[in-house]
XYZ file of C-alpha atoms in Angstrom:
679
model
C 0.169 0.361 -0.305
C 1.244 3.494 -0.341
C 0.264 6.645 1.150
C -2.329 8.615 -1.050
C -1.100 12.857 -2.222
C -3.951 14.701 -0.282
C -4.389 17.031 -3.115
C -5.798 16.214 -6.001
C -8.982 17.335 -8.800
C -11.388 15.750 -7.011
C -10.877 16.411 -3.455
C -11.004 19.591 -5.222
C -14.002 19.539 -6.672
C -15.999 17.985 -3.777
C -14.524 20.507 -1.631
C -16.702 22.574 -3.963
C -19.673 21.055 -3.774
C -20.060 20.908 -0.180
C -19.469 24.644 -0.201
C -21.987 25.173 -2.114
C -24.238 22.965 -0.493
C -23.116 21.770 3.042
C -21.225 24.709 4.027
C -20.868 24.421 7.552
C -18.956 20.701 6.747
C -17.144 22.048 4.210
C -15.665 24.685 6.931
C -15.095 21.968 9.102
C -12.934 19.890 6.647
C -11.391 22.444 5.285
C -9.341 22.864 8.428
C -9.243 20.060 9.850
C -6.082 17.833 10.501
C -6.643 14.236 10.147
C -5.024 11.367 12.396
C -5.043 8.395 10.120
C -3.267 8.089 6.773
C -5.539 7.248 3.030
C -2.990 4.748 1.337
C -4.070 3.028 -1.669
C -4.658 -0.518 -1.961
C -3.290 -2.758 -5.410
C -6.135 -2.547 -7.323
C -5.728 1.089 -7.091
C -9.258 1.393 -4.069
C -8.295 2.490 -0.895
C -7.882 2.091 2.561
C -7.508 4.402 5.593
C -4.702 2.602 8.429
C -3.558 4.128 11.520
C -1.065 2.726 13.469
C -1.273 -0.398 10.788
C -5.219 -0.884 11.359
C -6.582 -0.693 8.217
C -10.214 -0.108 8.372
C -11.211 -2.228 5.433
C -8.764 -5.082 5.482
C -8.859 -5.688 9.330
C -7.346 -8.736 8.861
C -4.538 -7.850 6.553
C -5.574 -10.536 3.650
C -6.041 -8.244 1.069
C -9.514 -7.318 1.958
C -11.064 -4.058 0.378
C -13.601 -2.055 0.391
C -15.124 -2.503 -2.724
C -15.142 -5.862 -2.294
C -16.652 -5.844 1.198
C -19.653 -3.515 -0.338
C -20.322 -6.158 -3.599
C -20.734 -8.545 -0.312
C -22.403 -6.530 1.474
C -24.490 -5.952 -2.270
C -24.707 -9.699 -2.288
C -26.595 -10.185 0.960
C -28.753 -7.692 0.878
C -30.070 -9.337 -2.509
C -31.230 -12.101 -0.354
C -31.527 -11.068 2.915
C -34.210 -8.747 4.719
C -30.896 -7.683 6.947
C -31.709 -3.734 7.513
C -34.746 -3.615 5.857
C -37.879 -1.895 7.775
C -40.973 -2.550 7.052
C -44.350 -1.754 7.469
C -47.876 -3.978 8.822
C -50.973 -3.071 6.874
C -52.942 -0.571 8.163
C -55.750 -1.893 10.511
C -59.199 -0.954 11.373
C -58.522 1.379 14.184
C -55.675 3.474 12.726
C -58.031 4.800 9.531
C -60.398 7.094 9.392
C -63.547 6.617 6.775
C -62.243 8.112 4.011
C -58.882 5.812 4.073
C -60.253 3.032 5.527
C -63.362 2.896 1.667
C -60.075 3.744 -0.714
C -58.727 0.663 0.835
C -61.201 -1.629 0.800
C -62.067 -1.119 -2.870
C -58.588 -0.951 -4.063
C -57.836 -4.347 -2.798
C -61.174 -6.190 -3.342
C -60.689 -4.256 -7.167
C -57.391 -6.026 -7.366
C -58.275 -9.837 -5.678
C -61.331 -9.376 -8.694
C -58.662 -8.667 -11.128
C -56.282 -12.249 -9.644
C -53.827 -9.878 -7.718
C -52.373 -11.547 -4.681
C -49.750 -9.672 -2.096
C -46.976 -11.050 -1.165
C -45.713 -10.596 2.604
C -42.438 -8.436 2.050
C -42.429 -6.402 -1.152
C -41.106 -7.323 -4.591
C -38.139 -5.302 -5.561
C -34.977 -4.048 -3.994
C -36.468 0.160 -3.993
C -35.511 2.157 -0.326
C -37.577 5.320 -0.671
C -34.811 6.214 2.583
C -31.286 4.895 2.467
C -29.471 5.378 5.791
C -25.827 5.036 5.415
C -24.248 4.063 9.119
C -20.774 5.259 8.611
C -19.305 6.598 5.313
C -16.293 5.766 5.271
C -14.428 5.714 2.212
C -17.998 6.034 0.410
C -18.014 2.387 -0.910
C -20.375 1.142 0.798
C -22.719 4.052 -0.313
C -21.762 4.088 -3.618
C -22.929 0.326 -4.304
C -26.160 0.742 -2.497
C -27.653 4.127 -4.610
C -27.889 1.579 -7.597
C -28.519 -0.897 -5.631
C -32.116 0.158 -4.423
C -32.498 3.687 -5.805
C -33.256 6.167 -3.196
C -35.343 9.350 -3.235
C -33.414 10.461 0.708
C -29.921 9.648 1.945
C -28.562 9.968 5.255
C -25.426 9.547 6.012
C -24.116 9.153 9.686
C -20.413 9.766 10.037
C -18.749 9.586 13.807
C -15.433 10.328 12.562
C -14.695 13.302 10.671
C -11.107 11.571 9.526
C -13.244 9.492 7.469
C -15.286 12.311 5.853
C -11.573 14.487 4.871
C -10.515 11.096 3.347
C -13.890 10.478 1.494
C -13.440 13.428 -0.612
C -10.541 11.500 -2.469
C -12.353 8.515 -2.700
C -16.356 8.856 -3.740
C -17.858 11.494 -5.829
C -19.845 13.345 -3.736
C -19.937 16.326 -6.885
C -23.080 14.109 -7.835
C -24.496 13.083 -4.495
C -25.124 16.337 -3.291
C -25.943 18.008 -6.756
C -29.114 16.008 -5.526
C -29.910 18.965 -3.469
C -30.437 21.054 -5.772
C -34.145 19.941 -6.271
C -35.200 18.655 -3.018
C -33.297 19.567 -0.039
C -33.888 16.357 1.839
C -32.409 13.831 -0.703
C -28.945 14.641 0.882
C -28.233 14.950 4.634
C -25.519 14.577 6.929
C -25.842 13.932 10.706
C -21.958 13.445 12.547
C -22.289 11.994 16.455
C -21.120 10.521 19.172
C -24.514 9.538 20.678
C -26.571 6.701 19.640
C -29.650 8.284 21.268
C -28.638 11.294 18.903
C -28.109 9.576 16.225
C -31.383 7.879 16.175
C -33.595 10.573 16.247
C -32.112 13.047 13.695
C -32.127 9.700 11.694
C -35.306 9.359 12.259
C -36.666 13.520 11.770
C -34.858 13.401 8.275
C -36.854 10.616 7.171
C -40.296 12.562 8.524
C -38.820 15.284 6.572
C -38.555 13.644 3.733
C -41.292 11.583 3.801
C -43.466 9.949 6.537
C -45.022 8.391 3.934
C -42.238 5.868 2.724
C -41.252 4.326 5.921
C -41.566 1.223 4.073
C -39.076 -1.256 3.014
C -36.786 1.619 4.339
C -32.868 0.200 4.277
C -29.898 0.957 6.318
C -25.978 -0.426 5.803
C -23.110 -0.484 8.038
C -20.464 0.498 6.276
C -17.809 -0.444 9.198
C -18.400 -1.590 12.900
C -18.902 1.153 15.353
C -20.573 0.136 18.661
C -22.099 3.853 18.611
C -23.882 3.546 15.019
C -25.234 -0.326 16.403
C -26.624 0.992 19.394
C -28.333 3.937 17.021
C -29.350 1.328 14.165
C -31.036 -1.170 16.245
C -32.984 2.457 17.819
C -34.109 3.873 14.986
C -35.852 0.605 13.799
C -37.238 -0.298 16.969
C -38.863 3.186 17.019
C -39.387 3.998 12.721
C -42.902 3.946 13.573
C -43.054 7.293 15.090
C -41.618 8.510 11.656
C -45.888 8.893 10.790
C -47.496 8.944 14.025
C -49.446 11.618 14.070
C -50.001 12.425 10.371
C -53.679 13.708 10.912
C -57.388 12.894 9.396
C -59.445 15.007 7.407
C -62.564 14.852 9.018
C -60.352 15.462 12.112
C -58.677 18.958 10.579
C -62.418 20.116 9.645
C -63.480 19.356 13.557
C -60.263 21.183 14.399
C -61.209 24.109 12.203
C -65.467 23.792 12.991
C -63.795 24.269 16.958
C -61.537 27.274 15.981
C -64.482 28.574 14.511
C -66.975 28.798 17.819
C -63.980 29.311 20.144
C -62.380 32.364 17.610
C -64.673 33.522 15.480
C -67.987 32.929 16.521
C -67.254 34.317 20.381
C -65.890 37.347 22.716
C -64.380 38.251 25.634
C -61.700 36.222 26.415
C -57.831 35.638 25.919
C -54.612 34.999 23.312
C -52.141 33.047 24.635
C -48.427 34.613 23.560
C -45.167 34.388 24.724
C -43.017 36.014 27.408
C -39.095 36.009 26.460
C -37.388 37.928 29.283
C -39.920 38.175 32.004
C -40.147 36.078 34.959
C -42.960 34.992 36.913
C -41.369 35.329 40.393
C -42.652 31.759 42.196
C -42.409 28.094 40.727
C -45.066 26.037 39.233
C -46.062 22.987 39.557
C -46.690 21.014 36.541
C -49.983 18.308 37.508
C -50.711 15.109 35.655
C -53.185 12.556 37.056
C -50.707 9.967 36.621
C -50.670 7.308 39.037
C -47.530 8.940 41.522
C -49.851 11.681 42.156
C -51.625 9.751 44.549
C -48.247 9.970 46.940
C -47.401 13.794 46.177
C -51.120 15.211 46.633
C -50.630 16.558 50.151
C -46.641 18.124 48.939
C -48.898 20.279 45.936
C -51.330 20.937 48.807
C -48.809 22.117 51.690
C -47.716 24.005 49.732
C -50.430 25.442 46.974
C -50.290 28.844 48.174
C -46.451 29.341 47.204
C -47.035 28.376 44.139
C -49.010 28.497 40.493
C -50.549 25.309 39.971
C -51.075 24.171 36.492
C -54.085 21.268 35.984
C -53.100 19.445 32.924
C -56.389 17.560 31.844
C -58.263 14.690 34.338
C -55.509 16.147 37.086
C -59.039 18.671 37.316
C -60.605 16.047 39.060
C -58.159 14.505 41.946
C -56.894 18.318 42.670
C -60.346 19.434 43.707
C -61.512 15.449 45.311
C -57.750 16.805 47.339
C -59.750 20.737 48.223
C -56.796 21.951 45.723
C -57.784 24.572 43.024
C -55.606 25.228 39.831
C -54.995 28.498 38.934
C -55.018 27.224 35.528
C -57.070 23.309 33.803
C -55.091 22.816 30.794
C -56.725 21.373 28.307
C -55.522 20.121 24.732
C -58.018 17.412 23.200
C -60.304 18.366 20.241
C -64.136 16.905 20.710
C -66.657 16.597 23.110
C -65.212 13.127 25.691
C -62.657 16.080 27.138
C -65.075 18.508 27.120
C -67.739 15.884 29.129
C -65.181 14.552 31.380
C -65.652 18.911 32.723
C -69.022 19.058 32.642
C -68.711 15.401 34.712
C -66.928 17.400 38.098
C -68.299 20.404 36.748
C -71.611 18.667 38.882
C -69.361 17.820 41.942
C -66.789 21.134 42.287
C -66.631 24.876 41.632
C -64.806 25.851 39.065
C -65.313 29.690 39.515
C -61.469 31.402 40.437
C -59.592 29.039 37.786
C -58.573 30.419 34.312
C -59.055 28.031 31.203
C -55.662 28.013 28.993
C -57.070 25.533 25.981
C -56.492 25.161 21.537
C -57.847 26.977 19.995
C -59.729 23.456 19.198
C -60.617 21.996 21.933
C -65.333 22.189 22.607
C -66.267 25.375 22.095
C -68.112 24.175 25.121
C -65.499 24.575 27.709
C -65.096 28.239 27.710
C -68.541 28.767 29.025
C -67.529 26.233 32.217
C -64.923 28.428 33.202
C -64.555 32.007 34.408
C -60.987 33.538 31.800
C -60.741 31.883 29.268
C -57.029 31.442 27.153
C -56.455 29.864 24.020
C -53.302 29.146 22.635
C -51.921 28.086 18.772
C -51.768 24.202 18.327
C -49.267 24.431 15.695
C -49.386 22.178 12.560
C -53.208 21.816 12.317
C -55.314 23.491 9.488
C -56.769 25.488 12.316
C -53.190 27.227 12.606
C -52.650 28.216 9.382
C -55.771 29.783 9.083
C -56.178 31.282 12.454
C -52.601 32.279 13.835
C -51.389 35.704 14.343
C -48.124 34.286 15.028
C -45.161 31.949 16.297
C -45.415 33.865 19.424
C -49.189 32.632 20.527
C -48.663 28.924 19.809
C -46.778 26.098 21.337
C -44.619 23.871 19.290
C -44.413 20.717 21.652
C -48.358 21.133 22.988
C -48.848 17.758 21.664
C -49.015 14.478 22.246
C -50.959 14.025 25.983
C -52.055 18.090 27.445
C -48.634 17.278 30.232
C -46.594 18.990 27.444
C -48.504 21.658 27.057
C -47.928 22.042 30.851
C -44.735 22.102 30.709
C -44.794 24.725 27.543
C -46.404 26.964 28.316
C -44.489 27.526 32.243
C -41.579 27.825 30.314
C -42.823 30.069 27.787
C -44.421 32.191 30.640
C -40.818 33.249 32.643
C -41.509 30.253 34.906
C -37.624 29.474 35.572
C -38.487 26.772 38.313
C -41.241 23.948 37.358
C -42.090 20.561 39.217
C -43.482 18.069 36.723
C -45.899 16.327 39.891
C -48.237 13.003 38.533
C -46.628 13.348 34.667
C -45.988 9.530 34.774
C -46.363 8.475 31.337
C -47.034 5.680 31.569
C -47.272 4.086 35.900
C -45.263 0.700 37.726
C -48.627 -1.414 36.941
C -50.619 -1.233 33.924
C -53.497 -1.506 36.246
C -53.677 1.439 38.422
C -53.220 3.830 35.659
C -54.027 6.688 36.376
C -54.536 8.651 40.616
C -57.203 6.651 42.205
C -59.009 10.440 42.627
C -59.071 10.661 38.767
C -62.387 10.156 36.957
C -60.669 7.288 35.427
C -62.412 3.867 35.940
C -60.385 1.469 38.207
C -60.102 -1.112 40.797
C -58.906 1.236 43.444
C -60.423 4.775 42.519
C -61.700 6.956 45.137
C -64.106 10.026 44.021
C -67.159 9.095 42.585
C -67.837 10.208 39.845
C -71.453 10.862 37.452
C -69.506 9.836 34.402
C -66.815 7.652 34.554
C -64.239 7.329 31.359
C -62.782 4.798 30.019
C -58.909 4.263 29.491
C -58.709 2.369 26.477
C -55.268 2.121 26.133
C -51.914 -0.587 26.921
C -49.115 -0.650 28.277
C -47.135 -3.062 26.692
C -43.334 -1.181 26.705
C -40.828 -1.295 29.259
C -38.822 1.955 29.677
C -36.686 2.824 32.561
C -37.803 4.918 35.164
C -37.293 8.635 36.736
C -36.084 6.743 39.991
C -35.268 3.547 38.655
C -36.699 0.892 38.001
C -39.328 -0.095 35.066
C -41.914 1.285 33.993
C -44.893 0.899 31.042
C -45.186 2.752 28.883
C -46.374 2.648 25.137
C -45.663 4.975 22.064
C -47.529 7.557 22.957
C -46.995 8.094 26.438
C -42.411 8.226 24.657
C -43.922 10.317 22.224
C -44.714 12.807 24.654
C -41.733 11.970 26.232
C -39.747 13.286 23.275
C -41.966 16.657 22.878
C -40.853 17.264 26.337
C -37.256 16.455 26.115
C -36.952 18.580 22.758
C -38.969 21.477 25.272
C -36.855 21.195 27.780
C -33.728 21.301 25.368
C -35.731 24.161 23.637
C -36.306 26.724 26.525
C -32.295 26.118 27.870
C -31.674 29.608 27.465
C -34.009 30.826 29.851
C -31.889 29.524 33.095
C -35.161 27.539 33.842
C -34.619 24.053 36.045
C -37.151 21.628 35.424
C -37.463 19.037 37.972
C -39.660 16.077 37.339
C -41.137 14.405 40.783
C -43.294 11.593 38.958
C -42.450 8.251 38.964
C -43.649 7.541 36.075
C -40.666 7.901 32.563
C -37.363 9.718 33.168
C -36.822 12.621 31.276
C -34.141 14.066 29.692
C -32.970 17.878 31.151
C -35.647 17.382 34.083
C -33.932 16.510 37.169
C -35.429 13.800 39.165
C -36.631 14.905 42.843
C -38.929 13.758 45.268
C -41.275 15.823 45.941
C -40.385 15.092 49.875
C -37.154 16.682 49.610
C -38.981 20.146 48.294
C -38.883 23.138 50.584
C -40.602 26.761 49.037
C -40.294 29.930 50.737
C -43.123 31.423 51.344
C -44.735 34.668 48.794
C -43.958 37.974 49.511
C -47.042 39.230 47.995
C -50.445 37.453 47.814
C -50.745 34.447 44.813
C -53.649 36.126 43.242
C -51.946 39.626 42.494
C -49.192 37.219 40.623
C -51.750 35.088 39.185
C -53.717 38.196 37.436
C -50.420 39.901 36.500
C -49.525 37.113 33.945
C -53.675 36.889 32.864
C -52.800 40.478 32.487
C -49.522 40.063 29.479
C -51.984 37.787 27.567
C -53.546 40.165 24.087
C -57.140 39.925 24.154
C -58.892 38.656 21.221
C -60.423 41.340 19.999
C -56.927 42.944 18.743
C -56.878 39.634 15.748
C -60.208 40.106 13.651
C -60.379 36.722 13.545
C -63.803 37.161 12.391
C -63.110 39.476 9.681
C -59.919 36.946 8.327
C -62.727 34.133 7.836
C -65.031 36.449 5.974
C -62.280 37.440 3.968
C -60.503 35.174 2.648
C -61.134 32.115 -0.821
C -60.741 28.842 1.703
C -62.605 26.936 -0.413
C -60.993 28.298 -3.987
C -57.660 27.576 -2.450
C -58.384 23.842 -1.688
C -59.806 23.079 -5.420
C -56.264 25.185 -6.584
C -54.508 22.283 -4.508
C -56.567 19.457 -5.325
C -56.091 20.124 -8.946
C -51.960 19.601 -8.190
C -53.014 16.827 -6.486
C -54.947 14.703 -8.948
C -52.201 16.035 -11.674
C -50.337 13.844 -9.651
C -52.226 10.779 -9.907
C -53.606 11.189 -13.256
C -49.621 11.192 -14.757
C -49.671 7.289 -13.674
C -45.558 6.999 -11.745
C -43.874 3.787 -12.889
C -43.020 3.436 -9.589
C -44.492 3.762 -6.606
C -41.874 5.698 -4.702
C -41.629 7.772 -7.329
C -45.727 8.745 -6.784
C -44.682 8.860 -3.117
C -42.329 11.329 -3.726
C -44.283 13.600 -6.577
C -47.004 13.440 -3.709
C -44.777 14.253 -1.010
C -43.343 17.164 -2.859
C -46.968 18.927 -2.249
C -47.958 17.786 0.599
C -44.593 18.855 2.875
C -43.546 22.510 1.828
C -42.575 23.037 4.609
C -38.698 22.357 3.712
C -39.739 26.417 1.981
C -42.318 27.828 3.431
C -44.918 27.227 6.324
C -47.762 24.903 4.921
C -51.094 26.466 3.786
C -54.878 25.450 5.563
C -55.610 23.385 2.688
C -52.396 21.422 2.613
C -52.876 20.867 6.121
C -56.876 19.886 5.759
C -55.898 17.415 3.073
C -52.807 15.880 4.239
C -53.014 13.757 6.621
C -55.329 11.181 5.468
C -53.569 11.706 2.072
C -50.323 10.205 3.813
C -52.356 7.037 5.192
C -54.130 6.723 1.624
C -50.116 6.634 -0.452
C -49.109 4.448 2.143
C -51.215 2.025 1.792
C -50.674 2.404 -2.185
C -47.089 2.532 -2.154
C -47.190 -1.491 0.423
C -49.547 -2.832 -1.462
C -48.646 -2.376 -4.890
C -44.814 -3.209 -4.292
C -46.342 -6.234 -3.202
C -48.181 -7.135 -6.136
C -48.067 -11.068 -7.342
C -47.597 -11.768 -9.891
C -45.833 -9.004 -10.903
C -46.855 -8.913 -14.293
C -50.392 -7.331 -12.657
C -48.973 -4.481 -10.808
C -48.492 -2.184 -13.051
C -53.066 -2.025 -13.381
C -53.087 -2.053 -9.672
C -51.223 0.866 -9.728
C -53.176 2.084 -12.308
C -55.979 1.329 -9.974
C -54.987 3.029 -7.156
C -53.817 6.345 -9.048
C -57.367 6.361 -9.817
C -59.023 6.233 -6.099
C -56.622 8.452 -4.565
C -58.112 10.880 -7.236
C -61.503 9.978 -6.777
C -60.799 10.686 -3.054
C -59.535 13.942 -3.373
C -62.787 14.735 -5.412
C -64.284 13.094 -2.798
C -63.061 15.143 0.086
C -62.885 18.401 -1.773
C -67.709 17.887 -1.907
C -67.272 17.204 1.883
C -64.997 20.627 2.327
C -67.694 22.034 -0.080
C -70.996 21.213 2.594
C -68.409 22.105 4.828
C -68.234 25.815 4.881
C -72.034 25.693 3.874
C -72.528 24.864 6.884
C -70.334 25.003 9.890
C -72.706 27.548 11.530
C -74.904 24.755 11.837
C -72.525 21.801 13.007
C -73.023 22.308 16.371
C -70.921 18.819 17.502
C -68.599 16.882 16.251
C -70.653 14.317 16.787
C -72.526 15.771 14.230
C -69.674 16.445 12.460
C -68.390 13.169 11.870
C -71.938 11.303 11.848
C -72.337 13.341 8.980
C -69.000 12.572 7.154
C -69.366 9.107 8.043
C -73.092 8.657 6.304
C -71.523 11.235 3.390
C -71.653 9.982 -0.788
C -72.064 12.144 -3.536
C -75.796 11.388 -4.293
C -76.490 11.729 -0.759
C -75.695 15.084 1.142
C -76.419 14.378 4.612
C -78.365 16.875 7.259
C -76.010 18.840 9.315
C -77.440 17.862 12.036
C -76.976 14.328 11.937
C-alpha cells in the first residue's frame, strides 16, 4: 500500500460541492487535520490506516472496501437484513375516507387476480440510511441497488469524511440537493440516542409516508452506530405517527370557528420572553404517582402556581386544591364531557382555562376566564394564527406537554412535574385513584367515569430507577417534553421531575418530600392576575374579518387539482408517486404549510402509504402496473370526495354544533346523498 497524496482534482471538486451545498461541513473539513492516513491498494482502491490497522483490511488478507461493499449487496439481495418493513393498517388506524379507499382498492385487485406478498417484490428503498460513510464504497453500491430518493449519512468520524473527498464522487450526490434539500443529509454525532433521533427526523422531514422498505446499511463496524441502528428500527413507527385525518382537521376548524370567530371576551396566549414569573410552577398530571405527592401540592398551593393538566383537575379538587389554570388540549366532546361531569360536583370559579383553539367550544363556558393558544401543524393554525409567538410547538401528544411548555413560555424558571408519569409502575393502576378514570381502587366518584383504552406494552427506565410500563404515545410525549426543555434552555429554567414514571432528559429527578418552597412576598392572586393580563385580548386579532375575507374553498380546489394531476400522470414506480405527492404535501422545506395542505394531507398520507405498501407486494408482478393505475385513480377519487365534503362543510358550519354531528355526517356521506349538518 502507498500513501495517497491529499491534493487532487477530485478533492477540489468535492470541496467546492460541500461549500455550495453543506457549507458548515466545508468549513470543518477545510481546516481539519486527520489522525489517520489514506493509503492505496494494489487494485487502485483505497483504505484508511492508523498505526498499522486498516479500516477495511482488518485481517491483513488484502480485503478491500469495494470487496466488502459487493459482498454486502450480494447479501441484501437475498436477506431482509437492515430493512424496515411496515405492517398493513388496521381499521382502528384509519379514518372513514381512507378505509373506503383501501377496501375498494383491495377488492378491485383481488377481483382481477392479484394476491399480495408478505414483503416487497423488489429492492427499492425510498429512504437509505448509511451508518458510517467510510470512504464511500458501500454508499456507491447501495445507491445503484435500491435507487433511493432520500439519503441520510451518519458519520461520527471526521477523518473518514476528510479522506472520502479523495475517493467518492460527492459532487453527483450533493447536486441532488439542488432540486430537493432532503435528498441528502449528513449527520455527525457520537451519541447513539441522538443519531437515532436525527435519522428518524430526516425520514419524517423528507417523507413520512415512505417508511416501508427503508434500508439501513453499515459501512464499517461501530458499537455506537450499531446501537443507534437498533433504536432507529425500534422507533421507526414514530416517523409516520400523528399525521392526522381529514375529519379531525375539519373538526379543529369547526371548533376554532366557534372558539375564535363566533365568540368574544377571551384572551390569546403569547410567549413572554425575558420575563420572570416570580414563583414556582407545579405542572400536575393525573398519573398514579400523584397520589403520593398530593399532600405536598396541598401544603404548597399558596406558594406556587398550579397548572392542572386535563383530568388532573378532578384529583386536585377532590383533595381541596383549586388550581390557578386548567389546561385543555384534546379536541372533541370526550374531554369536555369529563369537565362537565366534574363541574356537577366542584365549583370552577377562579380557575382560568388555557385551551387549544381546537378544544370543544362548550368548554369555555365552564370557566370564568379563558385563554386560547394556537396549536401548530393543523389546518386551524394556518387559518387563524397571528404568529408563532402565539403558539406552542410541543403541545402534544398529551396535555402534560402543553402544561410544561406553557410554564416555560410564561417565564417560570422553577418548574416541578407532579403526576406526569407517562406510564405506570403497574399497568392496572394507570391514573391517580382520585381521577375520573375507571380503576378498581378509584376513590373519587363522578356521574360519568371514563374508560382508559390505552395499553402499556413497552418497558422503559423509570425516573427513580426500575421499570415503568408505557406505550408509543407516552414515549412520544416524553420526547416532546425533552425537546421543549432543550429549546428553552437559554431561559435558565430548571425543571424537576417528581413523578414516579418515565425518566425525562433535562428534568432532574427530585422526590417531592425533599423540596422546600419559600413563602411568597405578596399574594399569589396578584401575581396570577398580572400573568393573565400579559396575554392580549382576542378583539385585537380580527378573527371574524379574516374568516369572511378569505376564499378558503378556492384555495382547496386549486391544491386538489395539483394532487389529482400527479395521480393522472401514472408514475411507473410507486416510490416515484410517493415522492411527487410528498413534494406537494410537505412544502415545509421552503415555507409554512397552507391551510389546504394541512387539511388534506393527513388522510392522503395514509392513502399513499397504503398504495405503496400494496403496489410493491403485487403478485404476479406483471399485474403491478394495472394495480397501480387502480390505486392512482382511487386516490384521485378520494381527493375529489374530500373536496366535495369541504364544500359542504363551509356551507353548513354554523349549523354543525358538535364533533359527533360532523363525524356522523362524514361517515354517512355519499356523492348522491348530502347529509343534514345536524345528523
